[in-house]
Coordinates of C-alpha atoms and ligand atoms in Angstrom, one line a residue:
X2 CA -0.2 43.9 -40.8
X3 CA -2.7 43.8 -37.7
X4 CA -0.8 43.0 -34.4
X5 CA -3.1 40.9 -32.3
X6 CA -2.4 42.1 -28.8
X7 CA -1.7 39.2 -25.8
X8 CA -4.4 40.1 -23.4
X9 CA -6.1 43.4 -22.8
X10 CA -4.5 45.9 -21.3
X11 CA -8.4 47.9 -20.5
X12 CA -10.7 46.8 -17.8
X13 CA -12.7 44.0 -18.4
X14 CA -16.0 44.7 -19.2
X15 CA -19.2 42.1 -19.5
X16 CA -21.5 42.7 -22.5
X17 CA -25.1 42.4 -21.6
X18 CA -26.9 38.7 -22.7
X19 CA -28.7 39.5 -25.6
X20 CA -31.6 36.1 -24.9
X21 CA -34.4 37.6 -26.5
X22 CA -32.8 38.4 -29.3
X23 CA -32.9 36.5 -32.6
X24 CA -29.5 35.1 -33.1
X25 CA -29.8 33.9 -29.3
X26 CA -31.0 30.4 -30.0
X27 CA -30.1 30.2 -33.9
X28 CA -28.3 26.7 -33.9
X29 CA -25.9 27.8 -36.7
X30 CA -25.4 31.0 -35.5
X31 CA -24.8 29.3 -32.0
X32 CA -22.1 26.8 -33.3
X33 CA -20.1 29.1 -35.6
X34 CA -19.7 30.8 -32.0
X35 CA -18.7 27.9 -30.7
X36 CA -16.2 26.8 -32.7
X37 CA -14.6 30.2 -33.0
X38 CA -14.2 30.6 -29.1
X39 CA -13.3 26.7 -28.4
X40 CA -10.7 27.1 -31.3
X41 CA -9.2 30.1 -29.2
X42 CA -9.6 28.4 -25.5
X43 CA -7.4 25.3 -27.6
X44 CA -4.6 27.8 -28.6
X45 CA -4.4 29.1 -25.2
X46 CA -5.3 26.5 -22.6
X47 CA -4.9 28.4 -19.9
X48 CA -8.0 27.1 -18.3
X49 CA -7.2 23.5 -18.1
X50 CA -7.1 23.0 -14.6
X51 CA -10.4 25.1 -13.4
X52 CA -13.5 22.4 -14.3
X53 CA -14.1 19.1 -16.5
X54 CA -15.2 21.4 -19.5
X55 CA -12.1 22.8 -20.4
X56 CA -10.2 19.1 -20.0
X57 CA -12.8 17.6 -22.1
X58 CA -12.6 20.2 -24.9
X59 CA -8.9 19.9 -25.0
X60 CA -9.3 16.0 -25.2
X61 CA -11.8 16.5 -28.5
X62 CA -9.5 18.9 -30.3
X63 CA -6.2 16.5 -29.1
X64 CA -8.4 13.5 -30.6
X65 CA -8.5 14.6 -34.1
X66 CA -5.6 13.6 -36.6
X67 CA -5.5 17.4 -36.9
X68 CA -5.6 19.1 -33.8
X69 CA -8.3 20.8 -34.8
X70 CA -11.8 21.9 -33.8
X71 CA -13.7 22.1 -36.9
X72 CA -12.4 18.6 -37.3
X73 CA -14.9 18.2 -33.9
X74 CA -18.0 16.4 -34.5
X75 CA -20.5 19.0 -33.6
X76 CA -22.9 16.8 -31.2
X77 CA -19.2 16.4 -28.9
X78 CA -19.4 19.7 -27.9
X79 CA -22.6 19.0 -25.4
X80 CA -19.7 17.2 -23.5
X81 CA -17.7 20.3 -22.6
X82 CA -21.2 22.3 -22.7
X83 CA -22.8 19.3 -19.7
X84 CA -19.9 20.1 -17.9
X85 CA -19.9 23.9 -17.3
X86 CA -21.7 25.1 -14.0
X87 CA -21.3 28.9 -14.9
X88 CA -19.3 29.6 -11.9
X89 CA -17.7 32.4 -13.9
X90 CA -14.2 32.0 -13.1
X91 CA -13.0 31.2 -16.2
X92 CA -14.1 34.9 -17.2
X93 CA -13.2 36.4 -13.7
X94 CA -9.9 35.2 -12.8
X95 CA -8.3 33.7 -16.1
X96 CA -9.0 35.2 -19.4
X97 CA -7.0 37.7 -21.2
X98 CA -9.3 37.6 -24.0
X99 CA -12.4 38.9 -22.7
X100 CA -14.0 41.7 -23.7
X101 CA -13.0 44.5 -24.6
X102 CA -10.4 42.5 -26.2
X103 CA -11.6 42.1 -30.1
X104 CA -11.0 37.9 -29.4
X105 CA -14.7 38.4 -27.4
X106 CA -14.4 35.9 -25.3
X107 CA -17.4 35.1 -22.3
X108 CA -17.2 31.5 -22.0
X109 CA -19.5 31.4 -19.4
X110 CA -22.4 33.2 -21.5
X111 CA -21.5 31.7 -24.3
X112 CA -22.0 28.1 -22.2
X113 CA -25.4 30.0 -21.0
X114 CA -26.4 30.1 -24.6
X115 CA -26.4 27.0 -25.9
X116 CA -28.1 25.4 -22.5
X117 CA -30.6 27.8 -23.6
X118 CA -30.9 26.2 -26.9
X119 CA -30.8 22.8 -25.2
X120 CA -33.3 23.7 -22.7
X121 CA -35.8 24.9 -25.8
X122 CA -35.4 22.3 -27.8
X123 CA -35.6 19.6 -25.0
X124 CA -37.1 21.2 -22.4
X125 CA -36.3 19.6 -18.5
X126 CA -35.7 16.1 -17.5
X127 CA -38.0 14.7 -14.4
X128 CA -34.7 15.1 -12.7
X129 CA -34.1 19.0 -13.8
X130 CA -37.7 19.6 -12.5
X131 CA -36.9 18.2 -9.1
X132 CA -33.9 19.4 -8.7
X133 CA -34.1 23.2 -10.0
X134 CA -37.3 23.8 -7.6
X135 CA -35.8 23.9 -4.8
X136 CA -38.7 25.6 -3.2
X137 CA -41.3 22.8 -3.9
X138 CA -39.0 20.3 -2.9
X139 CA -38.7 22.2 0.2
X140 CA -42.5 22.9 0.7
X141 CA -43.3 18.8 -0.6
X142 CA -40.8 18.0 1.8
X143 CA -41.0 19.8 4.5
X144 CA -44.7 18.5 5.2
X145 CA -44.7 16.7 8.7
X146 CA -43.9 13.2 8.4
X147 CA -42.8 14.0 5.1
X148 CA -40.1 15.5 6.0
X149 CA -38.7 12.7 7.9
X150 CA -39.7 10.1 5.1
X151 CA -37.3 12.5 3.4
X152 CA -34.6 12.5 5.4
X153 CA -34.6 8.7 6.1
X154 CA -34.8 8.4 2.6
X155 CA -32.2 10.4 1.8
X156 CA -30.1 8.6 5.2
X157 CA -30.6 5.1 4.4
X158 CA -28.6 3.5 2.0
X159 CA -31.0 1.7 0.1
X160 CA -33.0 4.8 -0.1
X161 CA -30.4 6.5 -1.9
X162 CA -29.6 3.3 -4.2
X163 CA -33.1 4.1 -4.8
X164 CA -33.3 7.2 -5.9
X165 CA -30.0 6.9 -7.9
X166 CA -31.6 4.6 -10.1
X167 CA -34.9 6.3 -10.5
X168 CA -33.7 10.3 -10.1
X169 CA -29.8 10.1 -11.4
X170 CA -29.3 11.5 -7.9
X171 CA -25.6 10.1 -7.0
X172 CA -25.9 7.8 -3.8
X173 CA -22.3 9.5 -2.5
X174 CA -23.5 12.7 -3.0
X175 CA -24.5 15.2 -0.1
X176 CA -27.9 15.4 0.6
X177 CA -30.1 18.5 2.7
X178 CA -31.9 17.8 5.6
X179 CA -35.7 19.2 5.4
X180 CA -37.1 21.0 8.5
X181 CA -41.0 20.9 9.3
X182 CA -41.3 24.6 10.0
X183 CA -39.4 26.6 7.7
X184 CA -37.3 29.6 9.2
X185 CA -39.9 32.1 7.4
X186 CA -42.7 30.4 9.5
X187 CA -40.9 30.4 12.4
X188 CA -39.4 33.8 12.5
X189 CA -42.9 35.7 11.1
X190 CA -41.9 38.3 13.4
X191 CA -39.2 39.8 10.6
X192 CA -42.0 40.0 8.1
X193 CA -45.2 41.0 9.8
X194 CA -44.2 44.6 10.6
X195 CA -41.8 45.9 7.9
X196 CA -43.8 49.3 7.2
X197 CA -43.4 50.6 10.9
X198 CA -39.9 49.1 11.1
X199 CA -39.3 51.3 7.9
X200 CA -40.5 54.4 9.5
X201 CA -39.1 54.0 12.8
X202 CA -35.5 53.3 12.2
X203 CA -33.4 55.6 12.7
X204 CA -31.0 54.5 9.9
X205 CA -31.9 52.0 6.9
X206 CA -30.8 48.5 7.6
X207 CA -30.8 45.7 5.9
X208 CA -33.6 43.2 4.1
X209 CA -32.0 39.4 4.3
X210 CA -33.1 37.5 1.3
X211 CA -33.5 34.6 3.3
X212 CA -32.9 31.8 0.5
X213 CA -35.2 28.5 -0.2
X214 CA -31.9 26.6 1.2
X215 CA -32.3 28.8 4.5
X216 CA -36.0 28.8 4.6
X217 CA -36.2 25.1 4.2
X218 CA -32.9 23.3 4.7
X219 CA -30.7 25.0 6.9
X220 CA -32.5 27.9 9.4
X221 CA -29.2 27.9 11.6
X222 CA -27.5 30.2 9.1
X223 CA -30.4 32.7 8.8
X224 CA -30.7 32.8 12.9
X225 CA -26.6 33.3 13.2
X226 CA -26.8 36.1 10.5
X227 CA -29.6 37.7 12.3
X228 CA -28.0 36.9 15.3
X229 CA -24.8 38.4 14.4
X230 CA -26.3 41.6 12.8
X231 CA -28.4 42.4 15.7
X232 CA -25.2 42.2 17.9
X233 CA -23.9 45.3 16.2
X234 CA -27.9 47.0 16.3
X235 CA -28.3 46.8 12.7
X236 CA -32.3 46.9 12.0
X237 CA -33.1 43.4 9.7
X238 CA -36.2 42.7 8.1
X239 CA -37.5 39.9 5.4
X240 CA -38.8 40.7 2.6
X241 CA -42.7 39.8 2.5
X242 CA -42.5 37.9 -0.2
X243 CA -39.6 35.4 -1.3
X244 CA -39.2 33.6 -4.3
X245 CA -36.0 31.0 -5.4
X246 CA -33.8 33.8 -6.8
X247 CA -33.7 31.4 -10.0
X248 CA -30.1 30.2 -9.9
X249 CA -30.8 26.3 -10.6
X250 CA -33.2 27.5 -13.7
X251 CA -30.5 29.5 -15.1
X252 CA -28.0 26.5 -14.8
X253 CA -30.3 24.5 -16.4
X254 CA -31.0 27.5 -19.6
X255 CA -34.2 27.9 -18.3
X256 CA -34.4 31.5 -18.7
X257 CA -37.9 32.6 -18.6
X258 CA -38.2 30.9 -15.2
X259 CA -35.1 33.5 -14.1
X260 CA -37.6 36.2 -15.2
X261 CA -40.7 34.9 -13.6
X262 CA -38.6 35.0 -10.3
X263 CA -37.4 38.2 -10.9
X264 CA -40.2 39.7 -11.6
X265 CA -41.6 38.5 -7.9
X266 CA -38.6 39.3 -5.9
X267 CA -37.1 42.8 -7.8
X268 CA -40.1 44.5 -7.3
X269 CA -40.4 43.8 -3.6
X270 CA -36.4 44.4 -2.5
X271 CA -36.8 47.3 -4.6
X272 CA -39.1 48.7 -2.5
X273 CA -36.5 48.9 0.5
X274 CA -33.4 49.3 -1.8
X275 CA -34.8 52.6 -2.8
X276 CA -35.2 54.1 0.9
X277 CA -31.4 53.2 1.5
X278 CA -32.1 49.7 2.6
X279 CA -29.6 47.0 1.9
X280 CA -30.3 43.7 0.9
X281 CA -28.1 40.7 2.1
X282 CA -28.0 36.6 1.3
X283 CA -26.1 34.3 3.5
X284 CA -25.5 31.9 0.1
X285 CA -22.9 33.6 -2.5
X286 CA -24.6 32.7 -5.0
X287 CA -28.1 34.2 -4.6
X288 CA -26.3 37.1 -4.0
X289 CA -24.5 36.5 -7.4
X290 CA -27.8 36.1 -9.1
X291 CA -28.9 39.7 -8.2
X292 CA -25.9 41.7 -8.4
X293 CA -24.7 40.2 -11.8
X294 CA -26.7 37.7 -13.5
X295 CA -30.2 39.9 -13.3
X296 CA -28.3 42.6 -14.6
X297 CA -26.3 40.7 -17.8
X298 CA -30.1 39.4 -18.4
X299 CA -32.5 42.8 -17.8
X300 CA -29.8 45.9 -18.6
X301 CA -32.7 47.9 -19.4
X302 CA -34.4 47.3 -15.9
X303 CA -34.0 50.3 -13.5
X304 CA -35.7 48.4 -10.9
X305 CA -32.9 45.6 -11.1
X306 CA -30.0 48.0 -11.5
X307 CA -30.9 49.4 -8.3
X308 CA -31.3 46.2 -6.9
X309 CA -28.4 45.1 -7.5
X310 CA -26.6 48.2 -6.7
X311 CA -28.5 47.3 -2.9
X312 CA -27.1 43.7 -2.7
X313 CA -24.4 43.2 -0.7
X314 CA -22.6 40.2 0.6
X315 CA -23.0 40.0 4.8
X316 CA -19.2 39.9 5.6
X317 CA -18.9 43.1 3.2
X318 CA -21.9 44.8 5.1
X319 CA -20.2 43.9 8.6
X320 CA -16.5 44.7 7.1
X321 CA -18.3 48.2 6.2
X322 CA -19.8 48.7 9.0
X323 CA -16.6 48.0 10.8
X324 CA -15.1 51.1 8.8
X325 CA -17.5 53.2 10.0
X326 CA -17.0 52.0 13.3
X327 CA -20.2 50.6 14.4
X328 CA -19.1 46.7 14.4
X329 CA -19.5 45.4 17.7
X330 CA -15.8 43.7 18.2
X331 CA -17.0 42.2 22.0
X332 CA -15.7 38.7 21.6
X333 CA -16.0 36.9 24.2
X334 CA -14.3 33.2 22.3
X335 CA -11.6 33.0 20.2
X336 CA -11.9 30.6 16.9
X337 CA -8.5 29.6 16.7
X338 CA -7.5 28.0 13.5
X339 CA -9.9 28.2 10.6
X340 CA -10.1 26.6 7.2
X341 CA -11.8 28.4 4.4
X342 CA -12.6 27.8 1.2
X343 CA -13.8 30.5 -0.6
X344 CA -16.8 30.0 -3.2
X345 CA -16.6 30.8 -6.9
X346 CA -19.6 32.4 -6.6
X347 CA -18.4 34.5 -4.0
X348 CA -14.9 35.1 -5.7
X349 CA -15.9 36.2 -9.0
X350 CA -17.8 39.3 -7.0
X351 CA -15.0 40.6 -7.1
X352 CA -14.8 41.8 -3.4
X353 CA -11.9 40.6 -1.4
X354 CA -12.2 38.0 1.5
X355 CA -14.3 39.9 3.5
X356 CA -15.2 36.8 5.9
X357 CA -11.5 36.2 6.3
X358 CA -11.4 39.5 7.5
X359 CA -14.0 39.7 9.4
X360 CA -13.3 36.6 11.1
X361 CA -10.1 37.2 11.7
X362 CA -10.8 40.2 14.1
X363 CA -11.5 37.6 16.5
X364 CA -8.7 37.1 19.1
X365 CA -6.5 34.4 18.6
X366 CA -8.1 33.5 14.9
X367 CA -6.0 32.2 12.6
X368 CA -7.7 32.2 9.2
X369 CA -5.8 29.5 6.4
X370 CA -8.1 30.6 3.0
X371 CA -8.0 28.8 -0.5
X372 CA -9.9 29.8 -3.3
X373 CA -10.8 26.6 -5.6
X374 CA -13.8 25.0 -6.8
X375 CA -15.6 22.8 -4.0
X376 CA -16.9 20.7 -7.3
X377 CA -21.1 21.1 -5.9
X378 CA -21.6 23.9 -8.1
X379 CA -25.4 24.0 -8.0
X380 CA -26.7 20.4 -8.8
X381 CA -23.9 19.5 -10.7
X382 CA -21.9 17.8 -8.1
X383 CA -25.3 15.9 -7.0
X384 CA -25.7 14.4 -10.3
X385 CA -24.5 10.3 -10.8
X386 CA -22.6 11.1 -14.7
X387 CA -20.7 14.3 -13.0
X388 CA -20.2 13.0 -9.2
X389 CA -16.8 11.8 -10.3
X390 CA -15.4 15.0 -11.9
X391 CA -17.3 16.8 -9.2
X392 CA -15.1 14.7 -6.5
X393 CA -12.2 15.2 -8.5
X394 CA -12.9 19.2 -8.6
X395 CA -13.1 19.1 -4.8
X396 CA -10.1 16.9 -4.2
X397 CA -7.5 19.6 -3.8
X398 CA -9.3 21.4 -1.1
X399 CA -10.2 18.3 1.0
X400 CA -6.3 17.5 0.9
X401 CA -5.4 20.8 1.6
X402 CA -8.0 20.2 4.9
X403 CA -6.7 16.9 5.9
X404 CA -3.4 18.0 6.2
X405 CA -3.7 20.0 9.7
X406 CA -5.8 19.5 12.5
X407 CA -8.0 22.7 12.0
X408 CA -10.5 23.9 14.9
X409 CA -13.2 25.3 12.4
X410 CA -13.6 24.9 8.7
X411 CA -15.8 27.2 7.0
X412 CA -17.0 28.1 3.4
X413 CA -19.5 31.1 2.6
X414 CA -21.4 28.3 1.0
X415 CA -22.7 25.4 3.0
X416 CA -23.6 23.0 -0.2
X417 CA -19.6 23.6 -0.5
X418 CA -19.1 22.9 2.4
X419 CA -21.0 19.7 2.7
X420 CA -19.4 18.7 -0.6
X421 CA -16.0 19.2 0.5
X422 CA -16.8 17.1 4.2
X423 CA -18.2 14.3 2.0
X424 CA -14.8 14.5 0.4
X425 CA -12.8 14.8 3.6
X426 CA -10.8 12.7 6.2
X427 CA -10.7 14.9 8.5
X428 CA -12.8 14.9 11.5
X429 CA -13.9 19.0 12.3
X430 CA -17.4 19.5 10.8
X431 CA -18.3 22.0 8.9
X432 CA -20.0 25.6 9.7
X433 CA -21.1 28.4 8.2
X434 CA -18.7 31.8 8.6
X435 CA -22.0 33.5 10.8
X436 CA -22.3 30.3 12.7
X437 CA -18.7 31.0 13.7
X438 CA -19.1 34.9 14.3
X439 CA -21.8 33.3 16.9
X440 CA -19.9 31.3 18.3
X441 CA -17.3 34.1 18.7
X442 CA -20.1 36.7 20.6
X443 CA -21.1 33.2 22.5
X444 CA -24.9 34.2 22.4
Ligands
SF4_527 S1 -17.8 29.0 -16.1 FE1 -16.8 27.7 -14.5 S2 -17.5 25.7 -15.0 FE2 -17.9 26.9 -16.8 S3 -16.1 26.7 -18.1 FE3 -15.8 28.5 -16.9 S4 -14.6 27.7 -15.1 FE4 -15.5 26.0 -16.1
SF4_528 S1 -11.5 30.9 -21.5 FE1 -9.9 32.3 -22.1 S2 -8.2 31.8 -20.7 FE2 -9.6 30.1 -20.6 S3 -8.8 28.7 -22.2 FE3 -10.4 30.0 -23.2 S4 -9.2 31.7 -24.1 FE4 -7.9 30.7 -22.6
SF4_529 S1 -29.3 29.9 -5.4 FE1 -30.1 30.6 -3.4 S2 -32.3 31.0 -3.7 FE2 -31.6 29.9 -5.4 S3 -31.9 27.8 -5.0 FE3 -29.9 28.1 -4.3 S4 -30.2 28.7 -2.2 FE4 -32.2 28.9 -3.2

């Protein structure tokens, strides 16, 4: 008799996504798949507590007179599908049964695939379409007078009861602000002269993806980062084109628009990553997108292998940098006590907590971290059917802020972190981890 062994006892490894192959999108292929991994997730349950996808498959299974899956009907399952973001932590941080294990399980990609499906067969909603181009949102919105239409759209509350009923847009949820002259505008400087900043550096630097959320929504985090870098002399340049690194598409299945994207932006940080350049993002999870997702989707593409191997997270570049003993450590303010949550898309890279780290090289810095789910995840949390499992996601953290009377509190991701303040009691605002390093230098 075959023992089945609890857990692997090898490294996990991640099989590469196989979407434009022909079993990809075969609907019966796709829910024999199904049923064989949600019939092992019911056995083990190990993941109940992470998201609302887990909880509601357990609900379906515990429904039937059986206990059992197959006993499931099959148009259910888009319930615990609807309600997977694709952090990745399921895979990362829970699972004995991943791969290499012969169980195969990659809930995540296996979530991936049938919003693939979904996505071909349905295509996007007006909604989707909005909401997964961030960029012409940004570029609609950020038209004079547009912009502040925008905002006092998005500040009023009749203009979000509006928008609610016509978008799905939750009226509670978090909303960006749009800025008239995106950061890419504004700092052309970065971009205009990358081939003599090239030859005349004495040591690569770094390229800083600068993000459609920094570009349009948020240009304090890409001035703190440069900020911040520069402090320690580290040469930083934008790439001269930028496109959305495609994270919303691929949470939508939208997969073709992820390789549209990529093939913009890969070719481009290429160019750098292949004179020594490193390439940086001050939002986990466009750094996520290049260093595993491009990879899982394009394991044939040398040009995105050696992107990816060039992409590093900024607190890991200064926490590197810091080994080598070129961070500039002149503080000249402490921080004092700091809450942190730590993204998903940021924990399942696997790297440590470099901003703790980083941050907490700051005299009399206190750093209190906890690594669970803020609930945004992407547009999920923005979205009126998932805004109360999204709050419910982000409870625990919002407790865990509201206990103390913090100085700072920080995420690596500010959607997070406006998701967990929307969430909150307690009074200290929210800032990014670079905004804070600033703070720290005082310049
Ligand atoms: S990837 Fe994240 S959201 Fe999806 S099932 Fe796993 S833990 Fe839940
Ligand atoms: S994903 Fe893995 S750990 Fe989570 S419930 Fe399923 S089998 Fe268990
Ligand atoms: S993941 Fe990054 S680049 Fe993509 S939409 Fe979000 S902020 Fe923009």
């Amino acid at each position: 008799v075959k023992k089945i062994q609890e857990g692997s006892l090898e490294a996990p490894i991640r099989h590469p996504i196989d979407w434009q192959g022909d079993d990809f999108d075969n609907p019966k292929l796709l829910f024999d798949e199904l049923k064989r991994v949600f019939n092992i997730c019911s056995g083990c349950r190990r993941c109940f507590s992470l998201c609302d996808a887990f909880p509601k498959l357990f609900d379906l299974v515990d429904e039937t007179p059986t206990g059992d899956i197959h006993a499931v009907d099959e148009d259910k399952f888009w319930q615990v599908i609807d309600n997977c973001y694709l952090c990745d932590t399921c895979f990362k941080t829970k699972c004995p049964y991943v791969p290499p294990h012969e169980f195969n399980v990659d809930f995540p990609n296996l979530m991936l695939r049938a919003k693939a499906l979904k996505f071909k067969k349905r295509g996007p909603t007006i909604r989707d379409r909005i909401l997964s181009n961030p960029e012409k949102l940004g570029s609609i919105a950020g038209i004079p007078v547009v912009a502040e239409v925008v905002n006092a759209t998005n500040n009023s509350k009749l203009g979000r009861l509006v928008v609610e009923k016509t978008l799905g847009v939750d009226r509670t949820a978090p909303r960006p602000i749009f800025h008239r002259r995106t950061i890419r505008k504004k700092l052309s400087n970065y971009s205009k002269n990358n081939d003599k900043v090239k030859q005349y550096s004495k040591n690569p630097g770094v390229v800083l993806f600068l993000t459609c959320y920094g570009n349009n929504n948020n240009p304090e985090i890409v001035e703190d980062t440069i900020a911040c870098f520069e402090q320690s002399n580290v040469p930083i340049v934008f790439a001269s084109t930028e496109k959305c690194c495609g994270m919303p598409k691929l949470e939508l299945g939208d997969i073709k628009s992820v390789e549209a994207a990529k093939n913009i932006n890969v070719p481009e940080l290429h160019s750098w990553a292949v004179d020594g350049w490193q390439i940086t993002s001050p939002i986990p999870s466009c750094v996520l997108m290049f260093r595993q997702e491009l990879p899982s989707l394009f394991p044939e593409e040398q040009k995105v292998k050696a992107v990816a191997e060039a992409f590093v997270d900024p607190f890991e570049y200064l926490y590197q940098l810091n080994k080598e003993g070129n961070f500039n450590k002149n503080f000249k303010s402490s921080l004092g006590s700091v809450f942190y949550q730590v993204p998903c898309h940021l924990k399942v890279q696997s790297i440590g907590l470099k901003t703790r780290d980083i941050l907490e090289m700051i005299p009399e810095t206190k750093v209190t971290s906890i690594e669970r789910c803020s609930g945004h995840d992407g547009t999920y949390g923005v979205k009126k059917e998932f805004r109360q499992s999204s709050v419910k996601i982000g409870k625990p953290v919002a407790q865990k802020l509201d206990q103390k009377n913090y100085d700072q509190f920080t995420s690596d991701c500010p959607m997070a972190g406006a998701q967990i303040e929307s969430i909150s009691t307690n009074a200290v605002n929210y800032a990014h981890p670079m905004t804070l390093l600033r703070r720290a230098y005082k310049i």
